[in-house]
Short mmCIF file of C-alpha atoms in Angstrom, two decimals:
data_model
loop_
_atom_site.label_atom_id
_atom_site.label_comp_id
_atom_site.label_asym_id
_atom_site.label_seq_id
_atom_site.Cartn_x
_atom_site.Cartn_y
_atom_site.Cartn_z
CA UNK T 1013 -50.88 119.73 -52.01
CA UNK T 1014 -51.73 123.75 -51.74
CA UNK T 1015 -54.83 124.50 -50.08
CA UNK T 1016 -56.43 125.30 -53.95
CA UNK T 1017 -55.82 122.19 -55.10
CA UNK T 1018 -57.27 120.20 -52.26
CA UNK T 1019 -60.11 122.27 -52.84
CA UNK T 1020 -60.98 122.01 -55.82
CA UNK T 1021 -59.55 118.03 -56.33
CA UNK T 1022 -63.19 116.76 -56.28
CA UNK T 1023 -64.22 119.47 -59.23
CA UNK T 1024 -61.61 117.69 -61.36
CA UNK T 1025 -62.95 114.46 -60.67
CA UNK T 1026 -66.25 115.35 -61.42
CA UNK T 1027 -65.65 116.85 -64.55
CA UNK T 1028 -67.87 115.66 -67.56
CA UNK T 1029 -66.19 115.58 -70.81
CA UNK T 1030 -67.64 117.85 -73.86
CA UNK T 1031 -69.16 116.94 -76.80
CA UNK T 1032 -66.95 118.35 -79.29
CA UNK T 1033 -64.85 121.17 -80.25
CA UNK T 1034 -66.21 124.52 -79.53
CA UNK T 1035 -69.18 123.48 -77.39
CA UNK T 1036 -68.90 124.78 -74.04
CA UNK T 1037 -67.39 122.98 -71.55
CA UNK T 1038 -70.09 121.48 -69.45
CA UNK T 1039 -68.78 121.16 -65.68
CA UNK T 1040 -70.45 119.74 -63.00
CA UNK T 1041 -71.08 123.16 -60.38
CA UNK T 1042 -69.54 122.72 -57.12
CA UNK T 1043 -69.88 125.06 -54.51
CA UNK T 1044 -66.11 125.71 -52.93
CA UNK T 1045 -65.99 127.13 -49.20
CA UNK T 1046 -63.32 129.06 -47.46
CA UNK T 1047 -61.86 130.26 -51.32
CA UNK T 1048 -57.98 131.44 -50.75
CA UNK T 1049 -58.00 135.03 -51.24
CA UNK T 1050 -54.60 134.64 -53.01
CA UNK T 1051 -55.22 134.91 -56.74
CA UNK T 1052 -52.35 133.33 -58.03
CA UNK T 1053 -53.60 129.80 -56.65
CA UNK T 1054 -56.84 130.28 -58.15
CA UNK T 1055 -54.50 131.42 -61.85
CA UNK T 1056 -52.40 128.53 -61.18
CA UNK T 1057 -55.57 125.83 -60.51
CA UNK T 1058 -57.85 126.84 -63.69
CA UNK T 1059 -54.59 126.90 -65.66
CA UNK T 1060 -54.04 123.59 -64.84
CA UNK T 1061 -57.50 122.10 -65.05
CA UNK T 1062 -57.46 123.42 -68.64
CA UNK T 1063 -53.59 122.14 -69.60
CA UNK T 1064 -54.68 118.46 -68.31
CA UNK T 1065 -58.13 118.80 -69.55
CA UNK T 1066 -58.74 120.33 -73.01
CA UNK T 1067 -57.50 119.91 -75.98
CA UNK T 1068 -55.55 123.09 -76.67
CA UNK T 1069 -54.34 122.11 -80.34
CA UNK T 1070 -57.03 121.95 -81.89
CA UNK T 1071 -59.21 124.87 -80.30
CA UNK T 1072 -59.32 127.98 -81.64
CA UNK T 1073 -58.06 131.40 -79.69
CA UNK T 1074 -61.99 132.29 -79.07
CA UNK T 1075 -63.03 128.66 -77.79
CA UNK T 1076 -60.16 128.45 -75.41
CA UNK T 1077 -60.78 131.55 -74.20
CA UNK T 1078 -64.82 130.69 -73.83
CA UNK T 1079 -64.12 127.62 -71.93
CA UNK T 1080 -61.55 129.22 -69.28
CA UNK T 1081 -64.03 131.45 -68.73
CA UNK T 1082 -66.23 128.63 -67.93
CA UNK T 1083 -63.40 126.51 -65.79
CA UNK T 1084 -62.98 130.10 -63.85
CA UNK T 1085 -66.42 130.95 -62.86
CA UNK T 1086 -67.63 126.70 -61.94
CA UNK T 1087 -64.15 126.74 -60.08
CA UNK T 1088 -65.03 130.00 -58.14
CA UNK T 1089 -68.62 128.86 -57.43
CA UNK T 1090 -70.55 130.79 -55.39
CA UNK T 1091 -67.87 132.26 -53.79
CA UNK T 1092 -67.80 136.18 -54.14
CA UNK T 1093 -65.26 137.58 -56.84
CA UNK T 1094 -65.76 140.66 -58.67
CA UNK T 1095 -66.45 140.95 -61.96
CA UNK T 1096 -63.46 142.42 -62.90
CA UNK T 1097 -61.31 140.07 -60.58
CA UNK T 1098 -62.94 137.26 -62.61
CA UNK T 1099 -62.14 138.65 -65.96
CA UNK T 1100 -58.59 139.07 -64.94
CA UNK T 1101 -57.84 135.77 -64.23
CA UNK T 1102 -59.44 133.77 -67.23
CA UNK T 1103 -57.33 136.89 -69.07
CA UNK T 1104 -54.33 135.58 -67.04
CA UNK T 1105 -55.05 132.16 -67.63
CA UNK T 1106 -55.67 132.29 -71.14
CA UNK T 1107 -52.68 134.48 -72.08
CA UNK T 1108 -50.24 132.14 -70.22
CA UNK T 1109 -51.25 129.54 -72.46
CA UNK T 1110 -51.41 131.95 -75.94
CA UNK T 1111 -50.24 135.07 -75.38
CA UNK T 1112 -47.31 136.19 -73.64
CA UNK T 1113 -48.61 135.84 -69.93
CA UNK T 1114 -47.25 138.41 -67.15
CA UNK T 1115 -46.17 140.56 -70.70
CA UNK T 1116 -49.83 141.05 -71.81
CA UNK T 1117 -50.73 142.56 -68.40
CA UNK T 1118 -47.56 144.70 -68.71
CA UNK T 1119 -48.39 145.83 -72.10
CA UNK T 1120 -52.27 146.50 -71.67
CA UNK T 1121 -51.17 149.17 -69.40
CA UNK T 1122 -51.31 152.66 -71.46
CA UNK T 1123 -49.49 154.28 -68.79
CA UNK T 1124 -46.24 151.93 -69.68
CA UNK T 1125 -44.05 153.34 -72.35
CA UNK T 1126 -41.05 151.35 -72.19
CA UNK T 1127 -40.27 147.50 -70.23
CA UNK T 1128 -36.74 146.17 -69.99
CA UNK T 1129 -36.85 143.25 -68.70
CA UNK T 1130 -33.52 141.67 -67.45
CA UNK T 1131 -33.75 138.43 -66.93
CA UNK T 1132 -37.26 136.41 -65.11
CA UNK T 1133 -36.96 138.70 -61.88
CA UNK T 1134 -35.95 141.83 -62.74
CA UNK T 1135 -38.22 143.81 -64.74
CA UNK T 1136 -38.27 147.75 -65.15
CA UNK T 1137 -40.89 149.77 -66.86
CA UNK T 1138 -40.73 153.81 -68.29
CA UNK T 1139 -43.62 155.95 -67.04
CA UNK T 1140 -44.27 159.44 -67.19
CA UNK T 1141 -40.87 159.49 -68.08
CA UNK T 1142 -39.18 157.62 -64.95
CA UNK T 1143 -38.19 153.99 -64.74
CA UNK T 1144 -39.73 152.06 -62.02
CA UNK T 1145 -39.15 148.37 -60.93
CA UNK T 1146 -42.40 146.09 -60.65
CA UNK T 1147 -42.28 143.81 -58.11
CA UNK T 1148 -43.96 140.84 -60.37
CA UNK T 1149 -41.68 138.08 -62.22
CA UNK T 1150 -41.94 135.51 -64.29
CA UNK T 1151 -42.33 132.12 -63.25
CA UNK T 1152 -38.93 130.80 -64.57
CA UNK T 1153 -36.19 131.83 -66.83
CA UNK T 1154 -37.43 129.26 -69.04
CA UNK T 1155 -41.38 130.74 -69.03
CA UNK T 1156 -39.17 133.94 -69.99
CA UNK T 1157 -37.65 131.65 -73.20
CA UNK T 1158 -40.88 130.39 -74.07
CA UNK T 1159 -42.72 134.32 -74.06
CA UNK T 1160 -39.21 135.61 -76.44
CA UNK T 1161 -39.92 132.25 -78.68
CA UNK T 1162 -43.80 133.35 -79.33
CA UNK T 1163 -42.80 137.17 -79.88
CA UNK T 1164 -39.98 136.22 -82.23
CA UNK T 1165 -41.60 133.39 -83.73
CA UNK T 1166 -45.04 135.84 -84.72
CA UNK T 1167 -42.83 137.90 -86.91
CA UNK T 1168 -40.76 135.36 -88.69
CA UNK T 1169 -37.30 135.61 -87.21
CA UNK T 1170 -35.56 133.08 -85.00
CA UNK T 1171 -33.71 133.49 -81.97
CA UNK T 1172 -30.72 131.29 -80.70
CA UNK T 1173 -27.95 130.65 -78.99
CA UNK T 1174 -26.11 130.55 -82.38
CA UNK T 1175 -28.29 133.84 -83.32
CA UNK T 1176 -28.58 135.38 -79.86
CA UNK T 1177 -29.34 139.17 -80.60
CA UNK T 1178 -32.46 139.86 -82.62
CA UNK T 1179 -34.73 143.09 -83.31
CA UNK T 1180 -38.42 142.18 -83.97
CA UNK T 1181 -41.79 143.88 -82.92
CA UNK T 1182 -45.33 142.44 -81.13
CA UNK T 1183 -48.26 142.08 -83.07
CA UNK T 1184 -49.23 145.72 -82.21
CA UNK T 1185 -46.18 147.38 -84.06
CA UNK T 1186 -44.19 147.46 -80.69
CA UNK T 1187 -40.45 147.43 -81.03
CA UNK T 1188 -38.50 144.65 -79.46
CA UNK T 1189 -34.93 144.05 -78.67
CA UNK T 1190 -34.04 140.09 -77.78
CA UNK T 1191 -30.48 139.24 -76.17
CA UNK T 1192 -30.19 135.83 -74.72
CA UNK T 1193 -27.47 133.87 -72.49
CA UNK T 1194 -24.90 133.68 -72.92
CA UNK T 1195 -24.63 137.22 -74.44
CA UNK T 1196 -26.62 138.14 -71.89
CA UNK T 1197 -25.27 137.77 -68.42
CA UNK T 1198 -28.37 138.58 -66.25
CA UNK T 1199 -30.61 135.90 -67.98
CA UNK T 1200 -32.73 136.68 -70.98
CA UNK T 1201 -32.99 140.25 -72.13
CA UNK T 1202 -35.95 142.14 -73.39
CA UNK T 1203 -36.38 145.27 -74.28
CA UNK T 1204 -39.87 146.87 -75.58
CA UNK T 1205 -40.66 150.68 -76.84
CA UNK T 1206 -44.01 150.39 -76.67
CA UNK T 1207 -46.04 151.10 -80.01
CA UNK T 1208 -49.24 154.05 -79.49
CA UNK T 1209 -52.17 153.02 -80.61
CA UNK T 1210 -53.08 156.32 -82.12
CA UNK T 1211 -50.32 157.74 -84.27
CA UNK T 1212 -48.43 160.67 -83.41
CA UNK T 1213 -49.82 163.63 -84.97
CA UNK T 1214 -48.03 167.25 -85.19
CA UNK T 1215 -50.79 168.55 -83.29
CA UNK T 1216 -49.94 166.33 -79.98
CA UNK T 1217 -46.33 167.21 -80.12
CA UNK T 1218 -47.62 170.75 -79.66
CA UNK T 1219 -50.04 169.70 -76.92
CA UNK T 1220 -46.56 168.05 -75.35
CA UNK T 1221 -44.59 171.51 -75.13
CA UNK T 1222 -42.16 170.40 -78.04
CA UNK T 1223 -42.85 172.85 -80.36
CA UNK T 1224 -45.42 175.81 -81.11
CA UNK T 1225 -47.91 176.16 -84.16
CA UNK T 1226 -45.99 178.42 -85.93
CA UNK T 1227 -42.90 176.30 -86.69
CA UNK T 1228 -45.15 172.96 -87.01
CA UNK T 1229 -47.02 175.60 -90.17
CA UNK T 1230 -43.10 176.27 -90.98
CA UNK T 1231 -42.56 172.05 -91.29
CA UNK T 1232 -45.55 171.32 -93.08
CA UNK T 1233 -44.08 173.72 -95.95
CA UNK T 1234 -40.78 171.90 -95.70
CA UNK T 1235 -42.21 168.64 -96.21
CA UNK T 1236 -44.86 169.41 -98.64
CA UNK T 1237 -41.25 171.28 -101.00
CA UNK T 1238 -39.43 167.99 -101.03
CA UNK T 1239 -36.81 168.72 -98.72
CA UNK T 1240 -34.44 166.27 -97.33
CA UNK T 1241 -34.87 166.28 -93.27
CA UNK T 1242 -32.57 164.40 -90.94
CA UNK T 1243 -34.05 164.50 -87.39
CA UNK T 1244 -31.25 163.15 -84.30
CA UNK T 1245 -31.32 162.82 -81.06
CA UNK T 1246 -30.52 160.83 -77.85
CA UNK T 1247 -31.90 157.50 -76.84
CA UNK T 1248 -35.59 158.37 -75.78
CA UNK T 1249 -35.59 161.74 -77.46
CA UNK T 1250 -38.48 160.62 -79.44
CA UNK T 1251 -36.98 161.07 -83.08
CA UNK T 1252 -39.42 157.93 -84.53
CA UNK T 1253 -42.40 160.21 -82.99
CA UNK T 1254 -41.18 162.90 -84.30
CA UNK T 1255 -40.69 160.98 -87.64
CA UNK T 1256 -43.86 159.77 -87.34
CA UNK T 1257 -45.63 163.38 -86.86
CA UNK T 1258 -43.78 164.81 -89.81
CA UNK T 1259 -44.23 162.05 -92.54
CA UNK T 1260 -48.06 162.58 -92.09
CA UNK T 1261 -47.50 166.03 -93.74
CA UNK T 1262 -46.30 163.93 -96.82
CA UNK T 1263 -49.05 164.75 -99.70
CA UNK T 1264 -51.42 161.97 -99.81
CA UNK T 1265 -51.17 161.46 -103.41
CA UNK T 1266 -47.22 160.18 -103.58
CA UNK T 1267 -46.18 156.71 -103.73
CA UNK T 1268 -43.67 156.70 -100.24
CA UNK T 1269 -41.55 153.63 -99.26
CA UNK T 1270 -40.69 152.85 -95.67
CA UNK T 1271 -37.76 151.17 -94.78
CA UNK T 1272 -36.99 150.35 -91.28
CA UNK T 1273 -35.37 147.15 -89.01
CA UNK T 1274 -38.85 146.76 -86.92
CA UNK T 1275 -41.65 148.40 -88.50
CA UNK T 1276 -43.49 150.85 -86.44
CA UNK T 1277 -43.95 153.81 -88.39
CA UNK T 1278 -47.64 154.96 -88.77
CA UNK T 1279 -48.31 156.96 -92.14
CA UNK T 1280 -51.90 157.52 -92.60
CA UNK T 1281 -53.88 158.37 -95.57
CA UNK T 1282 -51.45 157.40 -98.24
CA UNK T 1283 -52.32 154.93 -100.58
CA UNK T 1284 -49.45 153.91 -102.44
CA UNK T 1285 -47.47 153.29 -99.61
CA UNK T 1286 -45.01 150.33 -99.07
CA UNK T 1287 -43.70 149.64 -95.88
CA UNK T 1288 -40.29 147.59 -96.22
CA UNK T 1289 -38.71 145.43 -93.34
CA UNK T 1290 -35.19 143.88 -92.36
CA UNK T 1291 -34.62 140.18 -91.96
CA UNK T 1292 -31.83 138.41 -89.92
CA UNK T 1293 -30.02 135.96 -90.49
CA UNK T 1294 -31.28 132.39 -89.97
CA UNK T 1295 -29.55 129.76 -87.97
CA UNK T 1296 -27.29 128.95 -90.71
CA UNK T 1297 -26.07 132.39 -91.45
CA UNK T 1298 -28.13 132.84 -94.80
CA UNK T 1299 -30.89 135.16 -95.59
CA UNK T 1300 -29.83 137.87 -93.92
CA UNK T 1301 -31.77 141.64 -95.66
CA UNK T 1302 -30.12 144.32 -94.51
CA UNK T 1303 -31.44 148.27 -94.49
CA UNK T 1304 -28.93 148.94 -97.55
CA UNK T 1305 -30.24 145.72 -99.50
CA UNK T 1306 -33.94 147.68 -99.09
CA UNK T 1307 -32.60 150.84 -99.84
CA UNK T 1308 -31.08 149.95 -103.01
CA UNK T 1309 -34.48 147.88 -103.95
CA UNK T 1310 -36.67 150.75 -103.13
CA UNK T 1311 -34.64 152.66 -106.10
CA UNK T 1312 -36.43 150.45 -108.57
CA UNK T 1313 -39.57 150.75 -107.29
CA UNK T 1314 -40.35 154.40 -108.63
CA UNK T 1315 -40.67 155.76 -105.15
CA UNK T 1316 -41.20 159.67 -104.59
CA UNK T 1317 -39.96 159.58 -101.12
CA UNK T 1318 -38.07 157.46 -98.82
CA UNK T 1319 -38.51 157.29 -94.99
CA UNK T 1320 -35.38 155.68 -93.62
CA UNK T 1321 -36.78 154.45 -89.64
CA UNK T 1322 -32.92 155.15 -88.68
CA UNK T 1323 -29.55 154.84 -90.40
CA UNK T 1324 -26.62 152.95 -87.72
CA UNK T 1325 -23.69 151.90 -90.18
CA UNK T 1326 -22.99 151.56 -93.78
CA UNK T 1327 -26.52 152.35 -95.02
CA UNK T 1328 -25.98 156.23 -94.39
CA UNK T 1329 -24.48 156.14 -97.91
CA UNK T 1330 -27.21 154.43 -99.81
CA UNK T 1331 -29.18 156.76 -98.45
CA UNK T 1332 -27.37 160.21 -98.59
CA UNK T 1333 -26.58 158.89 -102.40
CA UNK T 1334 -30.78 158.28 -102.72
CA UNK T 1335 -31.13 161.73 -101.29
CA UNK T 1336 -28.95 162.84 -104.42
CA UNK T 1337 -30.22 161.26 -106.88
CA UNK T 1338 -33.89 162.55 -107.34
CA UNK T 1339 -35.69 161.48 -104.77
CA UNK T 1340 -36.08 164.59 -102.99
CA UNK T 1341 -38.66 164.22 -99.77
CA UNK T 1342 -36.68 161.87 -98.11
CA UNK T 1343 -37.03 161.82 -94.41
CA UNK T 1344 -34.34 160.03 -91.98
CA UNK T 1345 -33.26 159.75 -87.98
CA UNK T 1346 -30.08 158.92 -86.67
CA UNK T 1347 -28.65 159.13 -82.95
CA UNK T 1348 -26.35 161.62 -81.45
CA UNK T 1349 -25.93 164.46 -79.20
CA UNK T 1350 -26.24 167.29 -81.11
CA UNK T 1351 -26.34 168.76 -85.24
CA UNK T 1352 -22.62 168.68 -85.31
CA UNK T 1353 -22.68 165.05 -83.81
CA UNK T 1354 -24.76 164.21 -86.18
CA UNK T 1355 -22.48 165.06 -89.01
CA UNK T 1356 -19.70 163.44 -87.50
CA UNK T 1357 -21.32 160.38 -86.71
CA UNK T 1358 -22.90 160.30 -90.94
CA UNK T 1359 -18.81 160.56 -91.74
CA UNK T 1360 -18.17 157.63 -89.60
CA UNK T 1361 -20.91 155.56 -90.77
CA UNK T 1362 -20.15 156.46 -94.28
CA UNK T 1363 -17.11 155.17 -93.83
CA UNK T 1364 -18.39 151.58 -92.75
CA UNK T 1365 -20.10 151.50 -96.25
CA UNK T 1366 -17.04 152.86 -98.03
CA UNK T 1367 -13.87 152.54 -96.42
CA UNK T 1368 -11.12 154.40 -98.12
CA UNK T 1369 -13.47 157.00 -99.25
CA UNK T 1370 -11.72 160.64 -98.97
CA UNK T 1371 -13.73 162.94 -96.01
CA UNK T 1372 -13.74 165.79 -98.29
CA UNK T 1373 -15.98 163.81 -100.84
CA UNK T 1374 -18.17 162.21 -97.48
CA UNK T 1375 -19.00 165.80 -96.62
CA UNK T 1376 -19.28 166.83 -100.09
CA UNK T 1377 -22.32 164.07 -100.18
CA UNK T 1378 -24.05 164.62 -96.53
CA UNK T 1379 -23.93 168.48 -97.35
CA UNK T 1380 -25.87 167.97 -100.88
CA UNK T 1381 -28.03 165.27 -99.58
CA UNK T 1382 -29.23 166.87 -96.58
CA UNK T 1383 -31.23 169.83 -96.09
CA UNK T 1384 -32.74 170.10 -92.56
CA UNK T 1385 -31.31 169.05 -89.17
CA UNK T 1386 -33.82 168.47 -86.66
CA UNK T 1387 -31.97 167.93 -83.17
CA UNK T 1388 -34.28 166.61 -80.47
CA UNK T 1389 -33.50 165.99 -76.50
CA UNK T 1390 -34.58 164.49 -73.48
CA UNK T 1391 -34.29 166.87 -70.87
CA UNK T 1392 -32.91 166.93 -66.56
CA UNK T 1393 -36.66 166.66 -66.06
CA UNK T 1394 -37.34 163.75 -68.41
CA UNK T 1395 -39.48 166.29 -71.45
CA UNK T 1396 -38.74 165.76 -74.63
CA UNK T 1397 -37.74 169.27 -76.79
CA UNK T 1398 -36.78 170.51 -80.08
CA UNK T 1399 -33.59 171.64 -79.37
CA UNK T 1400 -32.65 173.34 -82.45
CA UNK T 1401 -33.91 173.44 -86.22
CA UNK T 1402 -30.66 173.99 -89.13
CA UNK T 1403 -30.59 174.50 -92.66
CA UNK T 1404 -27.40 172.93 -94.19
CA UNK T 1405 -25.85 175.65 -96.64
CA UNK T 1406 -23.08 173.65 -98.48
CA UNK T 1407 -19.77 172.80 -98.20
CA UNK T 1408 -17.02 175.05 -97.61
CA UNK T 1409 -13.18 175.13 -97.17
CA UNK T 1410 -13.36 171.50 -95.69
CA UNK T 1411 -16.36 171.75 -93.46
CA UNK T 1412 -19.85 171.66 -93.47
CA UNK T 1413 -21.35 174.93 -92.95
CA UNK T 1414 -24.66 175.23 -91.01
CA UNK T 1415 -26.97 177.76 -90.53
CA UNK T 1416 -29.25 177.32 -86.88
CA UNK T 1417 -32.94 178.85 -88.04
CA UNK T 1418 -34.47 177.88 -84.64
CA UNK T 1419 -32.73 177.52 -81.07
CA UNK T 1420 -34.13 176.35 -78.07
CA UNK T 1421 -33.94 178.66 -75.19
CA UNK T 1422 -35.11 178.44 -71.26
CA UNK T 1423 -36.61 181.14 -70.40
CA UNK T 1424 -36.80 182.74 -66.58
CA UNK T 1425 -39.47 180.05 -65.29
CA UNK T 1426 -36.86 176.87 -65.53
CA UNK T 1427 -35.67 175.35 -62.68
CA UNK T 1428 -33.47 172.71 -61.89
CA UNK T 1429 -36.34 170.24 -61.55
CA UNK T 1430 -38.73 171.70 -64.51
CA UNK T 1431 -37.22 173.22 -67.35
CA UNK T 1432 -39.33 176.08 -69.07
CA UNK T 1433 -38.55 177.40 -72.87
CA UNK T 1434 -39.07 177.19 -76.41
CA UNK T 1435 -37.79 177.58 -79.91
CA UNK T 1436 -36.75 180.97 -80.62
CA UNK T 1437 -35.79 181.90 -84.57
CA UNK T 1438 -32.77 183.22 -84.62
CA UNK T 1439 -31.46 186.39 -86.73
CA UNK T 1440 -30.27 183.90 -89.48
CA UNK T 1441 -32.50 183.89 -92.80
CA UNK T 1442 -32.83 180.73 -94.32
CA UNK T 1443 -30.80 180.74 -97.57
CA UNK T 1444 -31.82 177.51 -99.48
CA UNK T 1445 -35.31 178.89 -100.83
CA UNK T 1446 -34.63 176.85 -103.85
CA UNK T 1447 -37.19 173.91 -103.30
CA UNK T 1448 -40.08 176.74 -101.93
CA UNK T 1449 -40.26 178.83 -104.82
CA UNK T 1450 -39.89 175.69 -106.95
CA UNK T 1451 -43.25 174.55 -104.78
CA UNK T 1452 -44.97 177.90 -105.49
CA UNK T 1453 -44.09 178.75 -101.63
CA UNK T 1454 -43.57 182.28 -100.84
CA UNK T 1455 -43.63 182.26 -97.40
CA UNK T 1456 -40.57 183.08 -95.36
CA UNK T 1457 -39.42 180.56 -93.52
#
């Protein structure tokens, strides 16, 4: 028996039943002596007083978490323990039971912008940029199971060893990525980009260094014309915060439909807005609603613009074919390493939708579909930059011809360990002023 439990052995045998549900918990007060500094005894001890003690089925989240507090502070006694401290334990306690235990602390942290978690000792987090191991773990591997159930379970998909791979998202938009044994070697896989609680606006990517007012002024007048804007990028480049910025420059009166595998997109102010989401699979193989299924359903739903949270495979061609067919506005990301990359990796994926399709007619679609590449990258000293800004002209004996309207350049304050730059326009003027003066848009852009 730990040195907790013999401790606080007579408090559970003095401990006077309550009334009924959602009275507090009346405890007999016991002072304890000679408290164990360590914590994790004193999480461990209230957690089980409150397991063997209440009935947790049938109380609601705010009486359980009104009668931990309770267990905590008669279990403490008069035994010194910050405020704070005291909080943080019936927090502990509580989410163990209902929430997603070492997780929540993880997540509460503002600082934290990414947590991988390989299996129930290793766990990495993302801040400022760099990834860090914490030195905490889970209890078990099968504590880990248990946290993955509750996230997955929250948003209606199922995980499995039949179904081991699953995207799904925390109550608080966060995107989540589930791979379990025996996919997963290490032990049960998690991996969580952490959802802001304020949305990304235009105006913080300038704060950030990404890009300047004048070409965020040039974007808005993109936007507000209707035309079609792929942004790419690198894992961790930011293209859904970049997505996010620029879809809040969408007019406020349009009806817009979102379409994305987790949602996490954060368009504010417009009403008619319906935000669409994938479904697996379930455990028998049925069910299954894939981004194409959504894109083709949004077409009958008289939307005015389509934001596409990121195209991976066959769904490139619903949505270059949307892009062509009147519903101009439509706003997209997709990985790769650079604006040609990007093209090449739209053939491919056209491809997976169409196989058999000639590439003269692929390119013939991305270059009428698409009128803005937006290439974003994560930098040797972890920033995140607009690399480059391209108008697509057309296609032209065989190729895709692209004209660069904004380049990134360092200028003679980067280093090896801090790069310093910006966008620079280049001598290029942008040709497709169609959509502008069909706006009422004069400006050059």
């Amino acid at each position: 028996m730990s040195l907790v439990e013999q401790q606080f052995s007579p408090l559970h045998k003095r401990f006077v039943s309550y009334n009924k549900i959602g009275k507090k918990l009346s405890i007999e007060k016991t002072q304890v002596k000679n408290m164990n500094e360590d914590f994790s005894e004193i999480i461990a001890a209230v957690k089980k007083f409150a397991v063997d003690n209440l009935s947790l089925s049938t109380l609601s989240d705010e009486e359980l978490e009104e009668q931990i507090k309770t267990i905590t502070d008669n279990m403490i006694g008069n035994r010194y323990v910050s405020i704070k401290n005291r909080v943080d334990i019936a927090q502990q306690v509580f989410s163990s039971i209902r929430g997603f235990g070492l997780l929540d602390t993880i997540m509460n942290d503002d600082t934290i912008t990414e947590v991988m978690i390989n299996g129930a000792d290793n766990i990495f987090i993302e801040q400022a940029g760099r990834v860090k191991r914490l030195d905490e773990s889970f209890e078990s591997q099968r504590k880990l199971e248990d946290i993955i159930q509750r996230i997955v379970g929250k948003a209606g998909r199922e995980v499995n060893q039949s179904n081991p791979i699953v995207d799904t998202r925390l109550p608080d938009g966060s995107r989540v990525n589930v791979v379990l044994p025996p996919i997963a070697l290490c032990g049960p896989t998690v991996t969580i980009r952490k959802f802001s609680k304020t949305p990304m606006t235009i105006e913080k990517l300038i704060s950030y260094g990404s890009i300047t007012r004048e070409i965020a002024d040039k974007l808005k007048l993109l936007v507000e014309a209707k035309y079609n804007i792929f942004i790419c990028g690198g894992t961790g480049s930011g293209k859904t915060t970049f997505l996010n910025a620029l879809s809040n420059y969408i007019p406020k009166d349009e009806r817009v439909i979102t379409i994305e595998d987790s949602a996490e997109l954060q368009i504010k102010g417009v009403d008619n807005l319906v935000s669409l989401e994938t479904r697996n699979a379930n455990a028998s193989g049925a069910g299954a609603v894939t981004i194409r299924d959504l894109i083709k359903s949004s077409l009958r739903m008289r939307p005015e613009r389509i934001v596409v949270g990121e195209v991976r495979g066959g769904e490139a061609l619903d949505m270059l074919q949307a892009m062509n067919t009147g519903h101009d506005g439509s706003l997209s990301t997709g990985h790769a390493n650079s604006t040609q990359d990007m093209l090449s990796r739209l053939e491919t994926m056209v491809l997976q939708g169409a196989d058999g399709l000639p590439l003269e007619a692929i390119r013939q679609q991305i270059s009428s579909a698409i009128d803005i590449i937006i290439h974003l990258s994560r930098l040797r000293d972890h920033s995140r930059k607009t690399m480059e800004i391209t108008e697509v002209l057309g296609f032209e004996n065989g190729q895709i011809k692209l004209n660069p309207l904004y380049v990134f350049e360092e200028d003679e304050n980067t280093t090896l360990e801090k790069v310093s730059g910006s966008l620079k326009r280049t001598s290029n003027p942008m040709q497709n002023v169609f959509k502008l003066q069909l706006s009422g848009i004069t400006e050059v852009i």
